[in-house]
PDB file of C-alpha atoms and ligand atoms in Angstrom:
ATOM      1  CA  MET A   1      54.547  62.803  66.036  1.00  0.00           C
ATOM      2  CA  LYS A   2      51.894  63.957  64.233  1.00  0.00           C
ATOM      3  CA  ASP A   3      50.524  60.484  64.204  1.00  0.00           C
ATOM      4  CA  ASP A   4      49.260  60.121  67.778  1.00  0.00           C
ATOM      5  CA  THR A   5      46.345  61.802  67.396  1.00  0.00           C
ATOM      6  CA  MET A   6      45.028  59.321  65.214  1.00  0.00           C
ATOM      7  CA  THR A   7      42.293  56.881  66.507  1.00  0.00           C
ATOM      8  CA  ARG A   8      43.333  54.807  64.150  1.00  0.00           C
ATOM      9  CA  PRO A   9      46.909  53.848  62.748  1.00  0.00           C
ATOM     10  CA  ALA A  10      46.473  55.410  59.091  1.00  0.00           C
ATOM     11  CA  VAL A  11      45.973  53.336  56.256  1.00  0.00           C
ATOM     12  CA  LEU A  12      47.552  56.148  52.604  1.00  0.00           C
ATOM     13  CA  ILE A  13      47.664  54.675  49.499  1.00  0.00           C
ATOM     14  CA  LEU A  14      49.532  56.143  46.251  1.00  0.00           C
ATOM     15  CA  LEU A  15      47.765  55.289  43.580  1.00  0.00           C
ATOM     16  CA  GLY A  16      49.528  56.487  40.890  1.00  0.00           C
ATOM     17  CA  PRO A  17      51.165  54.674  37.041  1.00  0.00           C
ATOM     18  CA  PRO A  18      54.822  54.047  37.650  1.00  0.00           C
ATOM     19  CA  GLY A  19      57.132  56.831  37.577  1.00  0.00           C
ATOM     20  CA  ALA A  20      55.080  59.192  39.207  1.00  0.00           C
ATOM     21  CA  GLY A  21      57.042  59.258  42.271  1.00  0.00           C
ATOM     22  CA  LYS A  22      55.444  57.022  45.082  1.00  0.00           C
ATOM     23  CA  GLY A  23      58.542  55.792  46.095  1.00  0.00           C
ATOM     24  CA  THR A  24      59.837  59.274  46.156  1.00  0.00           C
ATOM     25  CA  GLN A  25      56.973  60.581  48.341  1.00  0.00           C
ATOM     26  CA  ALA A  26      56.805  57.889  50.550  1.00  0.00           C
ATOM     27  CA  ARG A  27      59.383  57.332  51.863  1.00  0.00           C
ATOM     28  CA  MET A  28      59.879  61.526  52.540  1.00  0.00           C
ATOM     29  CA  LEU A  29      56.222  60.697  54.268  1.00  0.00           C
ATOM     30  CA  GLU A  30      57.824  57.833  56.604  1.00  0.00           C
ATOM     31  CA  GLU A  31      60.321  60.746  58.071  1.00  0.00           C
ATOM     32  CA  GLU A  32      57.970  62.992  58.595  1.00  0.00           C
ATOM     33  CA  PHE A  33      54.918  61.554  59.523  1.00  0.00           C
ATOM     34  CA  GLY A  34      56.901  57.780  61.292  1.00  0.00           C
ATOM     35  CA  LEU A  35      54.843  55.977  59.462  1.00  0.00           C
ATOM     36  CA  VAL A  36      55.892  52.888  57.229  1.00  0.00           C
ATOM     37  CA  GLN A  37      56.195  52.421  53.651  1.00  0.00           C
ATOM     38  CA  LEU A  38      54.851  49.424  51.916  1.00  0.00           C
ATOM     39  CA  SER A  39      55.860  48.813  47.988  1.00  0.00           C
ATOM     40  CA  THR A  40      54.673  45.616  47.148  1.00  0.00           C
ATOM     41  CA  GLY A  41      57.245  45.998  44.270  1.00  0.00           C
ATOM     42  CA  ASP A  42      60.269  45.675  46.607  1.00  0.00           C
ATOM     43  CA  LEU A  43      59.099  42.837  48.323  1.00  0.00           C
ATOM     44  CA  LEU A  44      58.349  41.465  45.667  1.00  0.00           C
ATOM     45  CA  ARG A  45      62.290  42.699  44.421  1.00  0.00           C
ATOM     46  CA  ALA A  46      63.871  40.956  47.707  1.00  0.00           C
ATOM     47  CA  ALA A  47      61.254  37.722  47.187  1.00  0.00           C
ATOM     48  CA  VAL A  48      62.246  37.767  43.849  1.00  0.00           C
ATOM     49  CA  ALA A  49      66.358  37.855  44.718  1.00  0.00           C
ATOM     50  CA  ALA A  50      66.255  35.434  47.162  1.00  0.00           C
ATOM     51  CA  GLY A  51      64.463  33.517  45.423  1.00  0.00           C
ATOM     52  CA  THR A  52      61.551  32.490  47.069  1.00  0.00           C
ATOM     53  CA  ASP A  53      58.682  30.029  44.718  1.00  0.00           C
ATOM     54  CA  ALA A  54      56.802  33.550  44.907  1.00  0.00           C
ATOM     55  CA  GLY A  55      60.151  35.467  43.374  1.00  0.00           C
ATOM     56  CA  LYS A  56      60.104  32.231  40.515  1.00  0.00           C
ATOM     57  CA  GLN A  57      56.309  33.010  40.001  1.00  0.00           C
ATOM     58  CA  ALA A  58      57.165  36.429  39.737  1.00  0.00           C
ATOM     59  CA  LYS A  59      59.997  36.831  38.101  1.00  0.00           C
ATOM     60  CA  ALA A  60      59.437  36.549  34.250  1.00  0.00           C
ATOM     61  CA  VAL A  61      55.827  38.672  35.067  1.00  0.00           C
ATOM     62  CA  MET A  62      58.138  41.727  36.173  1.00  0.00           C
ATOM     63  CA  GLU A  63      60.320  41.458  33.223  1.00  0.00           C
ATOM     64  CA  ALA A  64      57.827  41.860  30.713  1.00  0.00           C
ATOM     65  CA  GLY A  65      56.535  44.840  32.819  1.00  0.00           C
ATOM     66  CA  GLY A  66      52.828  42.556  33.154  1.00  0.00           C
ATOM     67  CA  LEU A  67      51.531  42.123  37.121  1.00  0.00           C
ATOM     68  CA  VAL A  68      51.608  39.747  39.303  1.00  0.00           C
ATOM     69  CA  SER A  69      48.713  37.443  40.147  1.00  0.00           C
ATOM     70  CA  ASP A  70      46.541  38.934  42.957  1.00  0.00           C
ATOM     71  CA  ASP A  71      47.684  35.854  45.136  1.00  0.00           C
ATOM     72  CA  ILE A  72      51.533  36.106  44.703  1.00  0.00           C
ATOM     73  CA  VAL A  73      50.968  39.414  46.046  1.00  0.00           C
ATOM     74  CA  LEU A  74      47.893  39.071  48.890  1.00  0.00           C
ATOM     75  CA  ALA A  75      50.267  36.263  50.677  1.00  0.00           C
ATOM     76  CA  ILE A  76      53.481  38.810  50.618  1.00  0.00           C
ATOM     77  CA  LEU A  77      51.275  41.841  51.661  1.00  0.00           C
ATOM     78  CA  ARG A  78      49.447  39.506  54.678  1.00  0.00           C
ATOM     79  CA  ASP A  79      53.076  38.406  55.772  1.00  0.00           C
ATOM     80  CA  ARG A  80      54.343  41.758  55.821  1.00  0.00           C
ATOM     81  CA  MET A  81      50.947  43.744  57.516  1.00  0.00           C
ATOM     82  CA  ALA A  82      51.473  41.016  60.711  1.00  0.00           C
ATOM     83  CA  ASP A  83      55.006  42.997  61.250  1.00  0.00           C
ATOM     84  CA  PRO A  84      54.547  44.631  64.602  1.00  0.00           C
ATOM     85  CA  ASP A  85      56.051  48.055  62.926  1.00  0.00           C
ATOM     86  CA  THR A  86      52.608  48.607  60.208  1.00  0.00           C
ATOM     87  CA  ALA A  87      51.144  49.561  63.232  1.00  0.00           C
ATOM     88  CA  LYS A  88      51.873  52.824  64.152  1.00  0.00           C
ATOM     89  CA  GLY A  89      50.003  52.808  60.075  1.00  0.00           C
ATOM     90  CA  VAL A  90      50.646  52.064  56.542  1.00  0.00           C
ATOM     91  CA  ILE A  91      51.629  53.901  53.184  1.00  0.00           C
ATOM     92  CA  LEU A  92      50.400  51.893  50.108  1.00  0.00           C
ATOM     93  CA  ASP A  93      52.738  51.979  47.641  1.00  0.00           C
ATOM     94  CA  GLY A  94      52.223  50.681  44.602  1.00  0.00           C
ATOM     95  CA  PHE A  95      49.300  48.139  46.296  1.00  0.00           C
ATOM     96  CA  PRO A  96      46.306  47.353  44.915  1.00  0.00           C
ATOM     97  CA  ARG A  97      46.541  47.320  41.201  1.00  0.00           C
ATOM     98  CA  THR A  98      43.627  45.732  40.457  1.00  0.00           C
ATOM     99  CA  ALA A  99      39.927  45.741  41.823  1.00  0.00           C
ATOM    100  CA  GLY A 100      40.736  41.660  43.574  1.00  0.00           C
ATOM    101  CA  GLN A 101      43.165  43.847  45.756  1.00  0.00           C
ATOM    102  CA  ALA A 102      41.453  46.406  46.506  1.00  0.00           C
ATOM    103  CA  GLU A 103      38.754  43.578  47.740  1.00  0.00           C
ATOM    104  CA  ALA A 104      41.098  41.668  49.501  1.00  0.00           C
ATOM    105  CA  LEU A 105      42.800  45.098  51.384  1.00  0.00           C
ATOM    106  CA  ASP A 106      39.016  45.720  52.514  1.00  0.00           C
ATOM    107  CA  GLY A 107      38.883  42.467  54.052  1.00  0.00           C
ATOM    108  CA  LEU A 108      42.237  42.337  55.345  1.00  0.00           C
ATOM    109  CA  LEU A 109      42.161  45.633  57.488  1.00  0.00           C
ATOM    110  CA  ALA A 110      38.007  44.478  58.035  1.00  0.00           C
ATOM    111  CA  GLN A 111      40.194  41.826  60.664  1.00  0.00           C
ATOM    112  CA  SER A 112      42.019  44.598  62.697  1.00  0.00           C
ATOM    113  CA  GLY A 113      39.103  47.394  62.833  1.00  0.00           C
ATOM    114  CA  MET A 114      40.834  49.222  60.219  1.00  0.00           C
ATOM    115  CA  LYS A 115      39.749  50.963  56.890  1.00  0.00           C
ATOM    116  CA  VAL A 116      42.044  52.364  54.272  1.00  0.00           C
ATOM    117  CA  THR A 117      41.817  56.175  55.689  1.00  0.00           C
ATOM    118  CA  SER A 118      42.708  57.573  52.397  1.00  0.00           C
ATOM    119  CA  VAL A 119      43.576  57.513  49.031  1.00  0.00           C
ATOM    120  CA  ILE A 120      45.751  59.867  47.090  1.00  0.00           C
ATOM    121  CA  SER A 121      45.958  59.337  43.667  1.00  0.00           C
ATOM    122  CA  MET A 122      49.817  61.503  41.699  1.00  0.00           C
ATOM    123  CA  GLU A 123      48.577  62.088  39.104  1.00  0.00           C
ATOM    124  CA  VAL A 124      51.621  62.880  35.653  1.00  0.00           C
ATOM    125  CA  ASP A 125      50.737  62.506  31.956  1.00  0.00           C
ATOM    126  CA  ASP A 126      52.137  59.120  29.718  1.00  0.00           C
ATOM    127  CA  GLN A 127      55.150  60.631  28.577  1.00  0.00           C
ATOM    128  CA  ALA A 128      56.861  62.190  32.257  1.00  0.00           C
ATOM    129  CA  MET A 129      56.817  58.512  33.123  1.00  0.00           C
ATOM    130  CA  ILE A 130      59.142  57.279  30.355  1.00  0.00           C
ATOM    131  CA  ALA A 131      61.718  59.774  31.383  1.00  0.00           C
ATOM    132  CA  ARG A 132      60.963  59.301  34.978  1.00  0.00           C
ATOM    133  CA  VAL A 133      61.465  55.075  34.329  1.00  0.00           C
ATOM    134  CA  ALA A 134      64.016  55.180  31.867  1.00  0.00           C
ATOM    135  CA  GLY A 135      66.781  57.916  34.209  1.00  0.00           C
ATOM    136  CA  ARG A 136      65.866  56.024  37.948  1.00  0.00           C
ATOM    137  CA  TYR A 137      68.556  54.729  39.427  1.00  0.00           C
ATOM    138  CA  THR A 138      68.933  54.334  43.541  1.00  0.00           C
ATOM    139  CA  CYS A 139      71.836  53.414  45.777  1.00  0.00           C
ATOM    140  CA  ALA A 140      72.416  49.920  46.836  1.00  0.00           C
ATOM    141  CA  GLY A 141      72.765  50.479  50.689  1.00  0.00           C
ATOM    142  CA  CYS A 142      69.959  52.626  51.210  1.00  0.00           C
ATOM    143  CA  GLY A 143      68.062  52.573  48.546  1.00  0.00           C
ATOM    144  CA  GLU A 144      67.677  56.647  48.339  1.00  0.00           C
ATOM    145  CA  GLY A 145      66.029  57.020  44.499  1.00  0.00           C
ATOM    146  CA  TYR A 146      67.922  59.228  41.479  1.00  0.00           C
ATOM    147  CA  HIS A 147      67.387  60.369  38.306  1.00  0.00           C
ATOM    148  CA  ASP A 148      69.957  61.602  36.037  1.00  0.00           C
ATOM    149  CA  ASP A 149      68.292  64.639  34.636  1.00  0.00           C
ATOM    150  CA  PHE A 150      65.071  65.610  37.901  1.00  0.00           C
ATOM    151  CA  LYS A 151      67.607  64.138  41.489  1.00  0.00           C
ATOM    152  CA  GLN A 152      71.313  63.549  41.393  1.00  0.00           C
ATOM    153  CA  PRO A 153      73.133  62.947  44.298  1.00  0.00           C
ATOM    154  CA  ALA A 154      74.589  66.512  45.557  1.00  0.00           C
ATOM    155  CA  THR A 155      78.823  65.557  45.055  1.00  0.00           C
ATOM    156  CA  ALA A 156      78.165  63.109  42.815  1.00  0.00           C
ATOM    157  CA  GLY A 157      78.628  59.275  42.881  1.00  0.00           C
ATOM    158  CA  VAL A 158      77.851  59.475  46.075  1.00  0.00           C
ATOM    159  CA  CYS A 159      74.465  59.046  48.384  1.00  0.00           C
ATOM    160  CA  ASP A 160      73.070  62.397  49.892  1.00  0.00           C
ATOM    161  CA  LYS A 161      71.578  59.996  52.924  1.00  0.00           C
ATOM    162  CA  CYS A 162      73.555  57.309  53.202  1.00  0.00           C
ATOM    163  CA  GLY A 163      77.533  58.146  51.526  1.00  0.00           C
ATOM    164  CA  GLY A 164      77.459  54.520  49.850  1.00  0.00           C
ATOM    165  CA  THR A 165      78.657  54.900  46.424  1.00  0.00           C
ATOM    166  CA  ALA A 166      77.285  51.974  44.855  1.00  0.00           C
ATOM    167  CA  PHE A 167      73.892  52.439  42.714  1.00  0.00           C
ATOM    168  CA  LYS A 168      71.724  50.398  40.807  1.00  0.00           C
ATOM    169  CA  ARG A 169      68.855  50.219  38.069  1.00  0.00           C
ATOM    170  CA  ARG A 170      66.445  47.948  37.803  1.00  0.00           C
ATOM    171  CA  ALA A 171      66.584  45.342  34.603  1.00  0.00           C
ATOM    172  CA  ASP A 172      62.380  46.338  34.039  1.00  0.00           C
ATOM    173  CA  ASP A 173      62.523  51.002  33.887  1.00  0.00           C
ATOM    174  CA  ASN A 174      63.890  50.420  29.449  1.00  0.00           C
ATOM    175  CA  ALA A 175      61.252  52.253  27.812  1.00  0.00           C
ATOM    176  CA  GLU A 176      60.001  48.798  26.243  1.00  0.00           C
ATOM    177  CA  THR A 177      58.077  47.580  28.884  1.00  0.00           C
ATOM    178  CA  ALA A 178      57.622  50.726  30.912  1.00  0.00           C
ATOM    179  CA  GLY A 179      54.761  51.031  27.848  1.00  0.00           C
ATOM    180  CA  ALA A 180      53.962  47.208  28.850  1.00  0.00           C
ATOM    181  CA  ARG A 181      53.374  48.689  32.811  1.00  0.00           C
ATOM    182  CA  LEU A 182      51.801  51.690  31.915  1.00  0.00           C
ATOM    183  CA  ALA A 183      49.180  49.317  28.957  1.00  0.00           C
ATOM    184  CA  ALA A 184      49.055  47.656  32.518  1.00  0.00           C
ATOM    185  CA  TYR A 185      48.438  50.726  35.480  1.00  0.00           C
ATOM    186  CA  HIS A 186      45.485  52.245  32.550  1.00  0.00           C
ATOM    187  CA  ALA A 187      43.927  49.191  32.079  1.00  0.00           C
ATOM    188  CA  GLN A 188      44.155  47.310  35.800  1.00  0.00           C
ATOM    189  CA  THR A 189      45.022  49.904  38.621  1.00  0.00           C
ATOM    190  CA  ALA A 190      43.060  52.745  36.791  1.00  0.00           C
ATOM    191  CA  PRO A 191      39.933  51.686  37.493  1.00  0.00           C
ATOM    192  CA  LEU A 192      40.839  52.008  41.555  1.00  0.00           C
ATOM    193  CA  ILE A 193      40.328  56.289  41.791  1.00  0.00           C
ATOM    194  CA  ALA A 194      36.927  55.857  41.041  1.00  0.00           C
ATOM    195  CA  TYR A 195      36.261  52.891  43.160  1.00  0.00           C
ATOM    196  CA  TYR A 196      37.697  55.403  46.077  1.00  0.00           C
ATOM    197  CA  GLU A 197      36.765  58.631  44.519  1.00  0.00           C
ATOM    198  CA  ALA A 198      32.846  56.935  45.185  1.00  0.00           C
ATOM    199  CA  ARG A 199      33.893  55.700  48.689  1.00  0.00           C
ATOM    200  CA  GLY A 200      34.809  59.539  49.927  1.00  0.00           C
ATOM    201  CA  VAL A 201      38.453  58.924  50.631  1.00  0.00           C
ATOM    202  CA  LEU A 202      40.655  59.743  47.204  1.00  0.00           C
ATOM    203  CA  GLN A 203      42.340  63.385  46.789  1.00  0.00           C
ATOM    204  CA  ARG A 204      44.262  63.991  43.414  1.00  0.00           C
ATOM    205  CA  ILE A 205      47.842  65.508  43.233  1.00  0.00           C
ATOM    206  CA  ASP A 206      49.298  66.822  40.183  1.00  0.00           C
ATOM    207  CA  ALA A 207      51.937  65.171  40.615  1.00  0.00           C
ATOM    208  CA  MET A 208      53.961  66.756  37.228  1.00  0.00           C
ATOM    209  CA  ALA A 209      55.437  69.312  39.622  1.00  0.00           C
ATOM    210  CA  GLY A 210      58.923  68.793  41.420  1.00  0.00           C
ATOM    211  CA  ILE A 211      59.781  67.130  44.711  1.00  0.00           C
ATOM    212  CA  ASP A 212      59.591  69.487  46.750  1.00  0.00           C
ATOM    213  CA  THR A 213      56.101  71.139  45.545  1.00  0.00           C
ATOM    214  CA  VAL A 214      54.630  67.821  45.128  1.00  0.00           C
ATOM    215  CA  ALA A 215      55.845  66.832  49.041  1.00  0.00           C
ATOM    216  CA  SER A 216      54.319  69.698  50.121  1.00  0.00           C
ATOM    217  CA  SER A 217      50.806  69.399  48.658  1.00  0.00           C
ATOM    218  CA  LEU A 218      50.879  65.918  50.479  1.00  0.00           C
ATOM    219  CA  SER A 219      52.138  67.105  53.298  1.00  0.00           C
ATOM    220  CA  ALA A 220      49.519  68.893  54.116  1.00  0.00           C
ATOM    221  CA  ILE A 221      46.878  66.477  53.178  1.00  0.00           C
ATOM    222  CA  VAL A 222      48.888  64.394  55.635  1.00  0.00           C
ATOM    223  CA  GLY A 223      48.890  66.772  58.269  1.00  0.00           C
ATOM    224  CA  ARG A 224      44.535  67.463  58.225  1.00  0.00           C
ATOM    225  CA  LEU A 225      44.700  62.800  58.225  1.00  0.00           C
ATOM    226  CA  SER A 226      46.784  63.192  61.613  1.00  0.00           C
ATOM    227  CA  ALA A 227      44.710  65.879  62.937  1.00  0.00           C
ATOM    228  CA  GLN A 228      41.374  64.770  62.208  1.00  0.00           C
TER     229      GLN A 228
HETATM  230  P1  ADP B 301      57.379  55.286  41.569  1.00  0.00           P
HETATM  231  O1  ADP B 301      57.489  54.980  43.148  1.00  0.00           O
HETATM  232  O2  ADP B 301      55.546  55.905  41.565  1.00  0.00           O
HETATM  233  O3  ADP B 301      57.957  54.793  39.903  1.00  0.00           O
HETATM  234  P2  ADP B 301      59.755  56.507  41.857  1.00  0.00           P
HETATM  235  O4  ADP B 301      59.367  57.218  43.669  1.00  0.00           O
HETATM  236  O5  ADP B 301      60.478  55.952  41.462  1.00  0.00           O
HETATM  237  O6  ADP B 301      57.815  56.126  41.533  1.00  0.00           O
HETATM  238  O7  ADP B 301      60.233  57.849  40.607  1.00  0.00           O
HETATM  239  C1  ADP B 301      60.515  58.346  39.437  1.00  0.00           C
HETATM  240  C2  ADP B 301      62.131  59.126  39.208  1.00  0.00           C
HETATM  241  O8  ADP B 301      61.172  60.185  38.674  1.00  0.00           O
HETATM  242  C3  ADP B 301      63.122  58.305  40.371  1.00  0.00           C
HETATM  243  O9  ADP B 301      64.261  58.369  39.616  1.00  0.00           O
HETATM  244  C4  ADP B 301      63.435  59.718  40.798  1.00  0.00           C
HETATM  245  O10 ADP B 301      64.032  60.542  41.362  1.00  0.00           O
HETATM  246  C5  ADP B 301      62.453  60.742  39.589  1.00  0.00           C
HETATM  247  N1  ADP B 301      60.746  61.418  40.634  1.00  0.00           N
HETATM  248  C6  ADP B 301      60.107  61.322  42.007  1.00  0.00           C
HETATM  249  N2  ADP B 301      59.037  61.831  41.601  1.00  0.00           N
HETATM  250  C7  ADP B 301      59.192  63.355  40.705  1.00  0.00           C
HETATM  251  C8  ADP B 301      58.881  64.439  39.995  1.00  0.00           C
HETATM  252  N3  ADP B 301      57.896  65.453  41.045  1.00  0.00           N
HETATM  253  N4  ADP B 301      60.028  65.455  39.665  1.00  0.00           N
HETATM  254  C9  ADP B 301      60.700  64.999  38.621  1.00  0.00           C
HETATM  255  N5  ADP B 301      61.512  63.505  39.253  1.00  0.00           N
HETATM  256  C10 ADP B 301      60.971  62.669  40.329  1.00  0.00           C
HETATM  257  P1  ADP B 302      56.991  51.858  40.161  1.00  0.00           P
HETATM  258  O1  ADP B 302      57.751  51.853  40.990  1.00  0.00           O
HETATM  259  O2  ADP B 302      57.967  51.053  38.587  1.00  0.00           O
HETATM  260  O3  ADP B 302      55.413  51.258  39.970  1.00  0.00           O
HETATM  261  P2  ADP B 302      56.631  48.221  41.327  1.00  0.00           P
HETATM  262  O4  ADP B 302      57.981  48.298  41.667  1.00  0.00           O
HETATM  263  O5  ADP B 302      55.543  49.063  42.339  1.00  0.00           O
HETATM  264  O6  ADP B 302      57.208  49.294  40.047  1.00  0.00           O
HETATM  265  O7  ADP B 302      56.069  47.404  40.716  1.00  0.00           O
HETATM  266  C1  ADP B 302      57.548  46.579  39.730  1.00  0.00           C
HETATM  267  C2  ADP B 302      56.626  45.513  39.601  1.00  0.00           C
HETATM  268  O8  ADP B 302      56.467  44.750  40.192  1.00  0.00           O
HETATM  269  C3  ADP B 302      56.021  45.994  38.422  1.00  0.00           C
HETATM  270  O9  ADP B 302      54.964  45.847  37.518  1.00  0.00           O
HETATM  271  C4  ADP B 302      54.706  44.473  39.058  1.00  0.00           C
HETATM  272  O10 ADP B 302      55.463  43.858  38.163  1.00  0.00           O
HETATM  273  C5  ADP B 302      54.954  44.635  39.883  1.00  0.00           C
HETATM  274  N1  ADP B 302      54.425  44.717  41.620  1.00  0.00           N
HETATM  275  C6  ADP B 302      54.481  44.846  41.925  1.00  0.00           C
HETATM  276  N2  ADP B 302      53.440  45.328  42.887  1.00  0.00           N
HETATM  277  C7  ADP B 302      52.666  45.045  42.345  1.00  0.00           C
HETATM  278  C8  ADP B 302      50.919  44.809  42.880  1.00  0.00           C
HETATM  279  N3  ADP B 302      50.200  45.165  43.778  1.00  0.00           N
HETATM  280  N4  ADP B 302      50.813  43.594  41.634  1.00  0.00           N
HETATM  281  C9  ADP B 302      50.713  42.491  40.925  1.00  0.00           C
HETATM  282  N5  ADP B 302      52.480  43.086  40.553  1.00  0.00           N
HETATM  283  C10 ADP B 302      52.559  44.092  40.759  1.00  0.00           C
HETATM  284 ZN1   ZN B 303      72.342  55.665  50.227  1.00  0.00          ZN
END
């Protein structure tokens, strides 16, 4: 595995607006490099489905397209980071999303002698983001992501990965909520680009390109990190 040569487990951050392709690419990097994808959106949706206290508090905020409070998100992330599989290195997808979360992440990683290895800003324009989320759906069995226009299963209605035939769409993937999510991104998350740039760990990629082209750019970046 390529991450054998890393001195410390890699902590990669995929930064980008909703629909940038963070989840799609994180799953591909997970397979290629043996890193663990950690999506706070997925963890929050699981908490909502399980009806936990955190899930109950998060539900309405998520449906409205706002950001869940740092306290709730950090508690969920801390729990997940305590699982042993994360020692292989992680790809953070959708976290951090605020300056407070970025600072808390530094503190959490420092406790185990780790730090953020690389932050990749996935740049897409606002119009593309709306089209990406409006056509998004996932396999209910394995979570593989699809799109009405940009990524269809090879056989209509059958998941390429697991053969499942049930698919689902997110409640917040509609045009109204997408606008609120985009506004939250610009106001609270985009400033993190400068935060990480100042630390010399930021790289930008053109996420308007096709899925495979974006995957090649990311794979080259992560491959170089692994070889360091
Ligand atoms: P994010 O996790 O950043 O919100 P996703 O990975 O879920 O984004 O992608 C959003 C939607 O756009 C999905 O339906 C996915 O299949 C599709 N998609 C992802 N990357 C691209 C791309 N480079 N070009 C076209 N469609 C894409
Ligand atoms: P997307 O793939 O469209 O970027 P996510 O699945 O990452 O969306 O997140 C869905 C929703 O969950 C967000 O709109 C927000 O309400 C909540 N959420 C996810 N991650 C965070 C986070 N790090 N901080 C605050 N809220 C979050
Ligand atoms: Zn599937």
